[in-house]
mmCIF file of C-alpha atoms in Angstrom:
data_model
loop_
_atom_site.group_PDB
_atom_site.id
_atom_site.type_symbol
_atom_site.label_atom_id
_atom_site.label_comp_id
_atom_site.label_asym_id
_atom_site.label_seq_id
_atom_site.Cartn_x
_atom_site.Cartn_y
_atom_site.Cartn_z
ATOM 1 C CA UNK A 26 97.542 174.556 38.797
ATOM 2 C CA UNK A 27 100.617 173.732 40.786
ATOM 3 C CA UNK A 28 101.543 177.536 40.708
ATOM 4 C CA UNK A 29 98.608 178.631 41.623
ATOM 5 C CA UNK A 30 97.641 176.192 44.581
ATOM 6 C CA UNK A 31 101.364 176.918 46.049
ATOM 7 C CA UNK A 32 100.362 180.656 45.143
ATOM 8 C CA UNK A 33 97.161 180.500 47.559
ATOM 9 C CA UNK A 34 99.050 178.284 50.192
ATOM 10 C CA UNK A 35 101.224 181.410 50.619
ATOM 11 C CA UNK A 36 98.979 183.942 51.087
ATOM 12 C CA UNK A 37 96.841 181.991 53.452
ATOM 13 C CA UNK A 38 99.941 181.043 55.799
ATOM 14 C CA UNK A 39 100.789 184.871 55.358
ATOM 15 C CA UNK A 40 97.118 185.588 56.541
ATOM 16 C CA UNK A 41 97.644 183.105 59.596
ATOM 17 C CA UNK A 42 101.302 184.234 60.489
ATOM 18 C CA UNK A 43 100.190 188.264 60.734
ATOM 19 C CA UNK A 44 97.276 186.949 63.116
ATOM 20 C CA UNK A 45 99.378 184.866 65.163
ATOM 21 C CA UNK A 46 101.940 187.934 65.518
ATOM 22 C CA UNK A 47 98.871 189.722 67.577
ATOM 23 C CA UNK A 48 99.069 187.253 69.963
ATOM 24 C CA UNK A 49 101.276 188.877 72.454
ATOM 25 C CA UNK A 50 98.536 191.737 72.550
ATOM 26 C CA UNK A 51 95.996 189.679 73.723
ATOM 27 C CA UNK A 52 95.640 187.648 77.047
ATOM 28 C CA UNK A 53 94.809 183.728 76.635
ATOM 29 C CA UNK A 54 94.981 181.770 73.932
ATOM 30 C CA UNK A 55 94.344 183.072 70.362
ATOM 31 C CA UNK A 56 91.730 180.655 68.252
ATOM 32 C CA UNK A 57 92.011 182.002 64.690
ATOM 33 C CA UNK A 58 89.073 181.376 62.102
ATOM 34 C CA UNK A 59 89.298 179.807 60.182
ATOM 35 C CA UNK A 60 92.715 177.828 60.620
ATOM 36 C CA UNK A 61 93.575 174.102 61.386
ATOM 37 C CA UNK A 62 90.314 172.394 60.724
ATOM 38 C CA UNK A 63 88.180 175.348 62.632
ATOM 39 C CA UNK A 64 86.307 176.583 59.810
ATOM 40 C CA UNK A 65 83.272 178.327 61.831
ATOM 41 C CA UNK A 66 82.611 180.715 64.548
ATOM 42 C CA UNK A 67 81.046 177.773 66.774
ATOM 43 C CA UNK A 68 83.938 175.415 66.404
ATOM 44 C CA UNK A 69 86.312 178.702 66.983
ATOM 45 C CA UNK A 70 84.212 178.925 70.317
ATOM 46 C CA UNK A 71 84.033 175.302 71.091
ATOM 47 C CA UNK A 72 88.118 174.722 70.970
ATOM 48 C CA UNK A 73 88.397 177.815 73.325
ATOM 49 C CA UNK A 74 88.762 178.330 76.780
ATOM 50 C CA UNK A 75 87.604 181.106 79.251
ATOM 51 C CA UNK A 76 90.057 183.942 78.961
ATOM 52 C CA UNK A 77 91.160 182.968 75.365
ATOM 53 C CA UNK A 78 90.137 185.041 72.086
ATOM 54 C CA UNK A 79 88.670 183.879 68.902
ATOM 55 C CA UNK A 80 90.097 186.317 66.351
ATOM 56 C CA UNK A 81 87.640 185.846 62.968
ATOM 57 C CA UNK A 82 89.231 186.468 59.435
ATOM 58 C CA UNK A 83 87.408 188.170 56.918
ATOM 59 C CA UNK A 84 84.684 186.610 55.384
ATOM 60 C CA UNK A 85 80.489 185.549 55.556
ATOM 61 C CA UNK A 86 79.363 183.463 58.198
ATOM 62 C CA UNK A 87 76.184 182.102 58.014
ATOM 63 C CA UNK A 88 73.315 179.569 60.135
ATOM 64 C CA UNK A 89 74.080 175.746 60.426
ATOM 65 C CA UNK A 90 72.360 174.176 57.740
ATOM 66 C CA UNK A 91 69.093 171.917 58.694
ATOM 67 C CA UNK A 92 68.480 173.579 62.228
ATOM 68 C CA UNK A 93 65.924 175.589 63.560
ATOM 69 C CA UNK A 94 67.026 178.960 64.954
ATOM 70 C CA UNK A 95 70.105 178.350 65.939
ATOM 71 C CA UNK A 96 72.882 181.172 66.104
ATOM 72 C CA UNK A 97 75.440 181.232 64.141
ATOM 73 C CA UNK A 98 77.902 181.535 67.434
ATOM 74 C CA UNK A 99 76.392 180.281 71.125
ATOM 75 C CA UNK A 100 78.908 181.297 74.058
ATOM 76 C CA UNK A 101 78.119 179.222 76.957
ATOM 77 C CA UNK A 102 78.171 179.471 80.308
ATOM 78 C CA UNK A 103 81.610 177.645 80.693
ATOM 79 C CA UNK A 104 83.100 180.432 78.207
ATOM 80 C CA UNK A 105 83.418 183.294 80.423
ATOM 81 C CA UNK A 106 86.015 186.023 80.107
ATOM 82 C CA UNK A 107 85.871 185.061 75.651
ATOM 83 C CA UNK A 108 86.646 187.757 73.405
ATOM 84 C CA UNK A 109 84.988 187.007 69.669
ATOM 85 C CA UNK A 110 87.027 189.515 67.775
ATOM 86 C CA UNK A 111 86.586 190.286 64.070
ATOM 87 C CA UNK A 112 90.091 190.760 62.122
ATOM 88 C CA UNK A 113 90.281 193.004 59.486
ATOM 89 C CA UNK A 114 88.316 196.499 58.495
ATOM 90 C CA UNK A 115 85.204 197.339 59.234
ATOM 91 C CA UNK A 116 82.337 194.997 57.377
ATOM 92 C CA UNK A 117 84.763 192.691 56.464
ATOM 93 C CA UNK A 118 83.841 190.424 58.669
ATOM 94 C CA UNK A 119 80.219 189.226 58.131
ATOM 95 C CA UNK A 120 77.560 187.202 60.199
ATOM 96 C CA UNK A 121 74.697 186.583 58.025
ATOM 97 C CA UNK A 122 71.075 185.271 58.611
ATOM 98 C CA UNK A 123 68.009 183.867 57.345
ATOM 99 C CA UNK A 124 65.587 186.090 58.293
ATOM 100 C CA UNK A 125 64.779 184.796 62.179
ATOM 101 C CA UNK A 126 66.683 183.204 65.021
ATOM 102 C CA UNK A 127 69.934 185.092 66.770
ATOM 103 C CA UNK A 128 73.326 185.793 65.318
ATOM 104 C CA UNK A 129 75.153 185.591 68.819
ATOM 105 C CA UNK A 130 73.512 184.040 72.007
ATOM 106 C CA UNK A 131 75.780 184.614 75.179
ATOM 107 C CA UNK A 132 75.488 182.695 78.115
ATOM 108 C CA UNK A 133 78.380 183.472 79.419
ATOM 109 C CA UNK A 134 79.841 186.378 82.274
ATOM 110 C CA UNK A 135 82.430 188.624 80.843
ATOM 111 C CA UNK A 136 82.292 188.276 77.201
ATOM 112 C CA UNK A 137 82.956 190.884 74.578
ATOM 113 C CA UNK A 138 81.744 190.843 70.778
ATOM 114 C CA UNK A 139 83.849 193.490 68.826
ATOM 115 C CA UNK A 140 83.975 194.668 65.226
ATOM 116 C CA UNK A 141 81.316 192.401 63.550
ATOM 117 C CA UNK A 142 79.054 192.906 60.499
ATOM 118 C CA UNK A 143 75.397 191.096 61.433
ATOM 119 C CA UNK A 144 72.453 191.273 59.656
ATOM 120 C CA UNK A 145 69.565 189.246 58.716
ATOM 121 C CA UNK A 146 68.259 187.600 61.982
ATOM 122 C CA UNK A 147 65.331 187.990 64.698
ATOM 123 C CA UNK A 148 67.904 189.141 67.220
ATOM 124 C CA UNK A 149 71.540 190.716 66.018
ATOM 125 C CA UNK A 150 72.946 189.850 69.825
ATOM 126 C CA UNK A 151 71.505 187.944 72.739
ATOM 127 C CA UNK A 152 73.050 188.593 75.938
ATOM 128 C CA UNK A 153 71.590 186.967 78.643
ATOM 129 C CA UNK A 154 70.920 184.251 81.333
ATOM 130 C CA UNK A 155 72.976 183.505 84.915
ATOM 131 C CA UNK A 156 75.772 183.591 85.161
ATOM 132 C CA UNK A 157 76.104 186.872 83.380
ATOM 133 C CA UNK A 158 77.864 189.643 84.577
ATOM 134 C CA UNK A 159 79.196 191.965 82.971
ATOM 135 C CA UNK A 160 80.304 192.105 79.120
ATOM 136 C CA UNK A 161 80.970 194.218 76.415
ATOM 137 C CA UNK A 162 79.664 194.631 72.483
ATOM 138 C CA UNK A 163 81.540 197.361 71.051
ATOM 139 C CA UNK A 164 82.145 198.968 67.415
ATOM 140 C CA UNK A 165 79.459 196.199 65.842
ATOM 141 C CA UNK A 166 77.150 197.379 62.783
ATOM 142 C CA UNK A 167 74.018 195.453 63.392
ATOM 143 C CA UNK A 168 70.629 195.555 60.545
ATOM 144 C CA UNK A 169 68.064 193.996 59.265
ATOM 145 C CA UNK A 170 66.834 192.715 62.575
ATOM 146 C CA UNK A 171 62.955 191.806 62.397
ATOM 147 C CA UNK A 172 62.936 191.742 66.298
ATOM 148 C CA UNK A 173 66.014 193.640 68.083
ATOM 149 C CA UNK A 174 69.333 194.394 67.302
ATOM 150 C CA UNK A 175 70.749 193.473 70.594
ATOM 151 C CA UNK A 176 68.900 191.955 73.844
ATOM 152 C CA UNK A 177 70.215 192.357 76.815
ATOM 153 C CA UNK A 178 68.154 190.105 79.852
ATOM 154 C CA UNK A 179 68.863 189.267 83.333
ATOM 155 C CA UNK A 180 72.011 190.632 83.207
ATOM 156 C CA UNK A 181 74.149 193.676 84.612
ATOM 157 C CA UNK A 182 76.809 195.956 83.645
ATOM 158 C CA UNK A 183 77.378 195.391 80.130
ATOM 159 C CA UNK A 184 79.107 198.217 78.016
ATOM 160 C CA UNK A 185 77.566 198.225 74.820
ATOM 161 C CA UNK A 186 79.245 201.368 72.750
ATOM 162 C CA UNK A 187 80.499 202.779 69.449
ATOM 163 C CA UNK A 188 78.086 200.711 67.263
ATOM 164 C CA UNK A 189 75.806 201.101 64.389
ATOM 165 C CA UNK A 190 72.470 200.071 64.744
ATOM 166 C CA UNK A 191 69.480 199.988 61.571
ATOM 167 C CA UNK A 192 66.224 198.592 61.622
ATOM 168 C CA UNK A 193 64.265 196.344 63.878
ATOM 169 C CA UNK A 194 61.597 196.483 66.449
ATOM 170 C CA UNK A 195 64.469 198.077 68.892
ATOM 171 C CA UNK A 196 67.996 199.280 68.251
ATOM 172 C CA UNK A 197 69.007 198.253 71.891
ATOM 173 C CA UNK A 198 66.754 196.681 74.170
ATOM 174 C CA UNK A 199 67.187 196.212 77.874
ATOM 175 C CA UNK A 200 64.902 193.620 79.025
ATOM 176 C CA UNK A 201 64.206 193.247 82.963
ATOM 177 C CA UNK A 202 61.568 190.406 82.710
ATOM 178 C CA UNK A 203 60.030 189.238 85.593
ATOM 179 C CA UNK A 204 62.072 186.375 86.573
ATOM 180 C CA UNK A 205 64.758 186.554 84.299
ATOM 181 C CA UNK A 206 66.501 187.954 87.560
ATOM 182 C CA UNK A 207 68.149 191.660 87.990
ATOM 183 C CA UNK A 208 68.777 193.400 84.645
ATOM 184 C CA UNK A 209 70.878 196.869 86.008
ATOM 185 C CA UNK A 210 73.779 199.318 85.640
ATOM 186 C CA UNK A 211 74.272 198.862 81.879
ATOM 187 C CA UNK A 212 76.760 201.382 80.038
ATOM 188 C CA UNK A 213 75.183 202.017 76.620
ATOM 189 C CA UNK A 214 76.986 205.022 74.604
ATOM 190 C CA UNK A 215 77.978 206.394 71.563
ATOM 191 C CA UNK A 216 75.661 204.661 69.557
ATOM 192 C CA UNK A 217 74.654 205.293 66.023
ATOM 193 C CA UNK A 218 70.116 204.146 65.507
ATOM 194 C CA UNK A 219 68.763 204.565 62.435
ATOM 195 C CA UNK A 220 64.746 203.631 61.442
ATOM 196 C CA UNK A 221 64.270 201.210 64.609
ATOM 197 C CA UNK A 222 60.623 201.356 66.089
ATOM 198 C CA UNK A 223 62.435 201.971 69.689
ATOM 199 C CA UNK A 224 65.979 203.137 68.766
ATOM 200 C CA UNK A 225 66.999 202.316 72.396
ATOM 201 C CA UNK A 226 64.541 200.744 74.964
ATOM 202 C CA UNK A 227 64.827 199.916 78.128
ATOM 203 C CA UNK A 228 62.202 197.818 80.435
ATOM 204 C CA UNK A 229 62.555 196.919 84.021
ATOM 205 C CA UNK A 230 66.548 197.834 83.689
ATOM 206 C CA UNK A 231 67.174 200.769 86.581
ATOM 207 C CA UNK A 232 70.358 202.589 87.555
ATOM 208 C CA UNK A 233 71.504 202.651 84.065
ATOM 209 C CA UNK A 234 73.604 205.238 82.087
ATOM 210 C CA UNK A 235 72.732 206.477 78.647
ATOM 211 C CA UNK A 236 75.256 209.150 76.966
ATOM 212 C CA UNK A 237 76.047 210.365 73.770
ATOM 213 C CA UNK A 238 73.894 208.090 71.158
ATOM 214 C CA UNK A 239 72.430 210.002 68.114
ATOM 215 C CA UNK A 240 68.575 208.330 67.333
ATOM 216 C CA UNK A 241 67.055 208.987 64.510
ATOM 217 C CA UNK A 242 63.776 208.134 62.332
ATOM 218 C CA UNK A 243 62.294 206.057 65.384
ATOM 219 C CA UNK A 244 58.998 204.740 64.602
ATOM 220 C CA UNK A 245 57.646 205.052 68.434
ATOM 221 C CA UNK A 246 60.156 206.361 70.806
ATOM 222 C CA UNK A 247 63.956 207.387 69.822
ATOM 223 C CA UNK A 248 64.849 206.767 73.663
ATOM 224 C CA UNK A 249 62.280 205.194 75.998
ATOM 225 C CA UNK A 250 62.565 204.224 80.123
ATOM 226 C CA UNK A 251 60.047 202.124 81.304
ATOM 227 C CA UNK A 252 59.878 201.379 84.707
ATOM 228 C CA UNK A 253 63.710 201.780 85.211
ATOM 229 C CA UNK A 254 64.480 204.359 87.345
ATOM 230 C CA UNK A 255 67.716 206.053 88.737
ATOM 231 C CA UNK A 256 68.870 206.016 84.965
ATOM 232 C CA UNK A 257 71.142 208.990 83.945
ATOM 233 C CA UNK A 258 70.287 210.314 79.823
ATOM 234 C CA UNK A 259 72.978 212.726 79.350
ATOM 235 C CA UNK A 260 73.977 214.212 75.822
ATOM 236 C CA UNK A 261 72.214 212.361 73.602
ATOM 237 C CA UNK A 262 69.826 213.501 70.344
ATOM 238 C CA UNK A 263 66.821 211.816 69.462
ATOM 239 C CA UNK A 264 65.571 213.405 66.690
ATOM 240 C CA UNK A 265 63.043 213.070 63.221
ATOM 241 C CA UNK A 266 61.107 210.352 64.727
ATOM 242 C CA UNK A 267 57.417 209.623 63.725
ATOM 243 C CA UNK A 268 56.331 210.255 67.611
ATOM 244 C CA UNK A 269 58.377 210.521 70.875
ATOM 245 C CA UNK A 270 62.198 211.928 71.065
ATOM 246 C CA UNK A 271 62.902 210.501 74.547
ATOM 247 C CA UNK A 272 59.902 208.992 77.029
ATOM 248 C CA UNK A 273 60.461 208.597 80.979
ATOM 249 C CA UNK A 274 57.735 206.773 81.977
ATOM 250 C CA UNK A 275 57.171 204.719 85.389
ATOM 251 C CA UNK A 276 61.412 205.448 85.930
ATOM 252 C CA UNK A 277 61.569 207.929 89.413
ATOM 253 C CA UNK A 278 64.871 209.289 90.180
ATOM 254 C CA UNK A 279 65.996 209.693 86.571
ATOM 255 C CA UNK A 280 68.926 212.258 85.848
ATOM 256 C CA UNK A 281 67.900 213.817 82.101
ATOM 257 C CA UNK A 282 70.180 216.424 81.350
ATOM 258 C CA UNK A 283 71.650 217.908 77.990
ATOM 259 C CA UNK A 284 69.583 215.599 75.371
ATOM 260 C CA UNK A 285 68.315 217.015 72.093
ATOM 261 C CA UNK A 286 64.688 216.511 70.755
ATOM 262 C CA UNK A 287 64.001 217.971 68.006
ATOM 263 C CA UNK A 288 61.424 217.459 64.905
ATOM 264 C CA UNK A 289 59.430 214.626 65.971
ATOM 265 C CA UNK A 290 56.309 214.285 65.121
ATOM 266 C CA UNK A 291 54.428 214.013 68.543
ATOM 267 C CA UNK A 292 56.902 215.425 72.058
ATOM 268 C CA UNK A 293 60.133 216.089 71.893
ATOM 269 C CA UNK A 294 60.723 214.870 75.548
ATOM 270 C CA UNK A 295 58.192 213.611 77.889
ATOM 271 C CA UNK A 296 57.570 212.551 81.474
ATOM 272 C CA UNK A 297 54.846 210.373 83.092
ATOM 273 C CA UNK A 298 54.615 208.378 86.700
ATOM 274 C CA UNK A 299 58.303 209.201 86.907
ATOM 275 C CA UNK A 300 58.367 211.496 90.517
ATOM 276 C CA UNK A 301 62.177 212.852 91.597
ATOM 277 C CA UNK A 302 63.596 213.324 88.398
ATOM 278 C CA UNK A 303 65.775 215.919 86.994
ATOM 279 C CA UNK A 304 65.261 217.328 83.286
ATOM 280 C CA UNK A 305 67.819 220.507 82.717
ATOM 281 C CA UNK A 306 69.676 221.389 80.003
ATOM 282 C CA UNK A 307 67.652 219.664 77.569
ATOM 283 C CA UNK A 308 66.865 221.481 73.702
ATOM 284 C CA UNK A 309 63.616 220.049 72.299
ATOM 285 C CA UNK A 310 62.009 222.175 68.992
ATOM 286 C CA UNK A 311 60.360 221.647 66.040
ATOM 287 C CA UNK A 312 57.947 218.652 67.218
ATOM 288 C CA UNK A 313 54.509 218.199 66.452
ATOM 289 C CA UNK A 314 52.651 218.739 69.222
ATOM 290 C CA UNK A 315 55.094 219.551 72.270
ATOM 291 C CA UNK A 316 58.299 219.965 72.701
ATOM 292 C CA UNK A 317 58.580 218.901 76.130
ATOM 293 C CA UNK A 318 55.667 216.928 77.712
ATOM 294 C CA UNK A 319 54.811 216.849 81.371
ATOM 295 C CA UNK A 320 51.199 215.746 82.681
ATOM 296 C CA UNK A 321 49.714 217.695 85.354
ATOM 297 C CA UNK A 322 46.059 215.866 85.913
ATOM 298 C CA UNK A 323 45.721 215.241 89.908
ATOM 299 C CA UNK A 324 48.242 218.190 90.361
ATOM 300 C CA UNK A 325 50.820 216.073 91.208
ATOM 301 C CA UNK A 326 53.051 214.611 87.981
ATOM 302 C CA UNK A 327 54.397 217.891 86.518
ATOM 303 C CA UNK A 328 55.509 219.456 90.225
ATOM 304 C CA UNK A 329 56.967 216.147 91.945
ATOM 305 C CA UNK A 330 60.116 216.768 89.087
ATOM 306 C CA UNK A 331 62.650 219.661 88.606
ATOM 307 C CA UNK A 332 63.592 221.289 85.664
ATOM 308 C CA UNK A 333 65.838 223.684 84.578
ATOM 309 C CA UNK A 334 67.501 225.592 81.924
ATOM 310 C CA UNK A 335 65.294 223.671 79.304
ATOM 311 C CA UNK A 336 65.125 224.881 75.666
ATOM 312 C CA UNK A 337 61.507 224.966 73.687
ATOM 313 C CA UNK A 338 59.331 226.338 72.018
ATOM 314 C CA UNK A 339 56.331 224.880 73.281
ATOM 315 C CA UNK A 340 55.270 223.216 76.524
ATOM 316 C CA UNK A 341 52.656 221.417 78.379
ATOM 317 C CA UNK A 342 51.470 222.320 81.006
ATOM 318 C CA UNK A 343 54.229 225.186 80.573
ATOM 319 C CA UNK A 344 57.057 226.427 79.705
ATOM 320 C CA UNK A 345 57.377 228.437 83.052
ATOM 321 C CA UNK A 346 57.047 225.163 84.587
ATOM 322 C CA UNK A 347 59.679 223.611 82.695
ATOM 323 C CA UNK A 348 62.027 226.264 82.996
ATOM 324 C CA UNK A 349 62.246 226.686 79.604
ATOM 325 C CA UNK A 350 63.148 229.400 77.042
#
């Protein structure tokens, strides 16, 4: 017994000393977890300051026991500038969840999430809330969401790239509520959504850039703008869903440019109430009904657009109209 506890005391100060030699390549303080009584994500949070980074060692990390939907990590407002880093490879380090509540709630401006494992909650991520300005969630695999896989609310330019995204009512969702104050200029990109109703969703969230995510098996819409215009879709491929590829609807001044759309089972791409956008470049075949969508009635919706350099098959009201061939 004495060989082996001394055995396990060595490895575990071995773990510790290669985390505290990364310290010099992060800014701050580094709060490792667990290490010196912090045995949780929360207390890693709690004993850091703005600025400082709370590197997380392999392992599962699961819900307070005896609460009611709390997450498993809350960044407050007095956190800002945190960076909650998982240590290790990929999936090693693992948030996991009941079935409902959040698996991280930021409050907080400035605060990046990076290399997680999270699955099993209502909401994967919750970013939102004043102050918050700006932040980042990068190379995260996120499933098993029964509402979204990250929120984003009443917030602005936060990056969210590079992640992996399964299940849910929404892969991402940008979420302008009335009142929950300006929700704008989000970065989301190179995102992997797989079997989400809405792979990526955004509502009430203008001037926003969408490039190079791959959606796929979307239950309603593999990218959808509602009432957020002045977005730019660029290079992106929503394809095999079970109705929409990408939907602009209620979001004038879009840019829509070199997406795929192809094999859905209802439009490939389509446009409604969305006057002085752009769609060019765009490849949309294969889908049920039309390939690219555009509604004419009042004789003002399909003309109020441009369109160029499109690639279908089929078209509504036409693929003259749409440039397409």
């Amino acid at each position: 017994m004495k060989i082996t506890n001394l055995i396990t005391k060595i490895l575990h100060g071995a773990v510790l000393s290669l985390a505290l030699s990364w310290t010099p390549a992060f800014e701050g303080a580094v709060i490792i977890v667990p290490s010196r009584g912090i045995l949780t994500l929360q207390q890693g949070i709690d004993a850091a300051a703005s600025g400082d980074t709370v590197l997380v060692m392999p392992g599962v990390y699961t819900e307070p026991v005896g609460q009611w939907w709390p997450p498993v990590a809350h960044v407050r407002e007095d956190k800002s500038d945190l960076k909650l880093k998982a240590a290790g490879a990929p999936g090693s380090v693992r948030i996991a969840g009941p079935g409902f509540g959040r698996g991280i709630f930021i409050n907080a401006e400035n605060v990046s999430v990076e290399g997680f494992h999270i699955s099993g909650f209502a909401t994967g991520i919750l970013a939102g809330g004043a102050p918050n300005r700006g932040g980042r969630i990068m190379r995260n695999t996120i499933q098993n969401c029964s509402s979204e896989c990250v929120t984003v609310i009443g917030s602005s330019r936060y990056e969210i790239g590079h992640n992996t995204f399964e299940g849910g009512l929404s892969g991402v969702f940008l979420n302008g509520w009335p009142g929950a104050g300006p929700n704008t200029r989000h970065y989301i990109h190179h995102n992997e959504v797989r079997n989400a109703d809405n792979g990526i969703f955004l509502w009430l969230s203008p001037e926003c850039v969408i490039e190079h995510n791959e959606v796929t098996h979307s239950g309603s819409n593999g990218i959808y703008l509602a009432q957020s215009g002045h977005c730019t879709l660029s290079q992106n491929q929503a394809n095999d869903g079970q109705a929409v590829g990408i939907a602009v609807s209620g979001s004038p001044g879009c840019q829509v440019n070199h997406n795929t759309a192809n094999n859905n089972e209802y439009w490939g791409i389509a446009v409604a109430g969305s006057c002085g956008s752009n769609f060019s470049h765009n490849s949309a075949e294969g889908n049920g009904e039309y390939d690219l969508f555009a509604p004419n009635w009042e004789g003002t919706e399909a003309e109020c657009n441009s369109y160029s350099a499109n690639r279908a098959g089929a078209a509504f009201p036409s693929l003259f109209l749409w440039e397409a061939e």
